C-alpha cells in the first residue's frame, strides 16, 4: 500500500465492488461521483477521492481526483471516460472518513 499523506478511509475500510449499473448511472449523472472514495488495487493499493466535477468551454467535462498518498495539494484532472474505467476496476469505500 502506498503511504498516506492524508487519511481518507479507516484502517479497515468497508468496500463493495463496482457494478455495471453503477458505471451507467455515473455516466448519466456524472456529479453523483463527486465525494466518493475508491480503493484501487491494480498494481499498488491506492485510495482516491473524486473531489469535483466541472465542464469547461475549452476542455469539456472533467473530474478532479485526489490520492491519499499525494495529499490535498496535488489534484489530478481526469476525463469522464478515463475515470469511469478507473472506478470500474476499483472498489467503492462505503465508510470513508468525512473530509474537512
XYZ file of C-alpha atoms in Angstrom:
100
model
C 0.000 0.000 0.000
C 1.211 3.496 -0.802
C 1.953 5.574 2.329
C -0.741 8.151 3.130
C -0.114 11.875 3.360
C -3.791 12.447 4.196
C -6.225 9.880 5.555
C -9.460 9.419 3.595
C -10.576 5.999 4.832
C -10.405 3.962 8.052
C -7.695 1.339 8.569
C -10.268 -1.413 7.924
C -12.458 0.060 5.182
C -15.805 -1.366 4.180
C -15.919 -1.663 0.406
C -18.103 -3.040 -2.315
C -17.389 -3.892 -5.937
C -18.498 -1.535 -8.686
C -21.336 -2.845 -10.829
C -22.073 -2.126 -14.471
C -25.232 -0.414 -13.205
C -23.055 1.943 -11.115
C -20.997 2.825 -14.187
C -24.076 3.503 -16.312
C -25.627 5.628 -13.545
C -22.432 7.715 -13.183
C -22.203 8.095 -16.955
C -25.736 9.583 -16.988
C -25.330 11.557 -13.732
C -21.630 12.462 -13.550
C -21.977 14.693 -10.479
C -23.025 11.632 -8.439
C -19.371 10.517 -8.402
C -18.246 13.646 -6.532
C -17.412 12.932 -2.904
C -16.986 9.189 -3.410
C -13.864 7.338 -2.282
C -12.389 4.364 -4.095
C -9.803 1.749 -3.261
C -7.715 0.789 -6.274
C -5.785 -2.460 -6.129
C -4.303 -2.600 -9.626
C -0.532 -2.524 -9.076
C -0.437 -0.768 -5.738
C -3.259 -0.306 -3.252
C -4.200 3.381 -3.519
C -7.143 5.344 -2.209
C -8.590 8.171 -4.258
C -11.379 10.707 -3.860
C -13.431 12.175 -6.682
C -13.221 15.745 -5.407
C -15.003 17.802 -8.066
C -16.693 17.752 -11.466
C -16.766 20.621 -13.928
C -17.486 21.384 -17.549
C -15.183 23.860 -19.243
C -15.923 25.517 -22.549
C -12.450 24.661 -23.833
C -11.645 21.387 -22.064
C -15.115 19.882 -21.740
C -16.162 17.682 -18.816
C -13.523 16.700 -16.275
C -13.110 15.415 -12.738
C -10.621 16.457 -10.083
C -9.190 13.470 -8.215
C -7.109 13.417 -5.025
C -4.996 10.498 -3.782
C -4.181 9.722 -0.142
C -0.525 9.211 -0.995
C -0.076 12.550 -2.799
C -2.111 14.781 -0.478
C -4.593 17.579 -0.923
C -2.236 19.874 -2.829
C -1.860 17.608 -5.862
C -5.028 17.387 -7.943
C -5.224 15.106 -10.952
C -7.669 16.215 -13.665
C -9.258 13.290 -15.487
C -11.726 12.960 -18.366
C -15.030 11.199 -17.509
C -14.453 8.004 -19.523
C -10.973 7.568 -18.061
C -12.327 7.982 -14.539
C -15.132 5.500 -15.205
C -12.511 2.981 -16.346
C -10.566 3.607 -13.130
C -13.561 3.165 -10.825
C -14.753 0.082 -12.728
C -11.551 -1.654 -11.604
C -11.689 -0.306 -8.034
C -13.930 -0.806 -5.019
C -16.233 1.832 -3.557
C -15.411 2.705 0.060
C -18.694 2.897 1.954
C -17.340 4.033 5.342
C -14.981 6.841 4.310
C -13.962 9.477 6.822
C -15.628 12.896 6.499
C -13.451 15.380 4.617
C -12.903 18.731 6.317
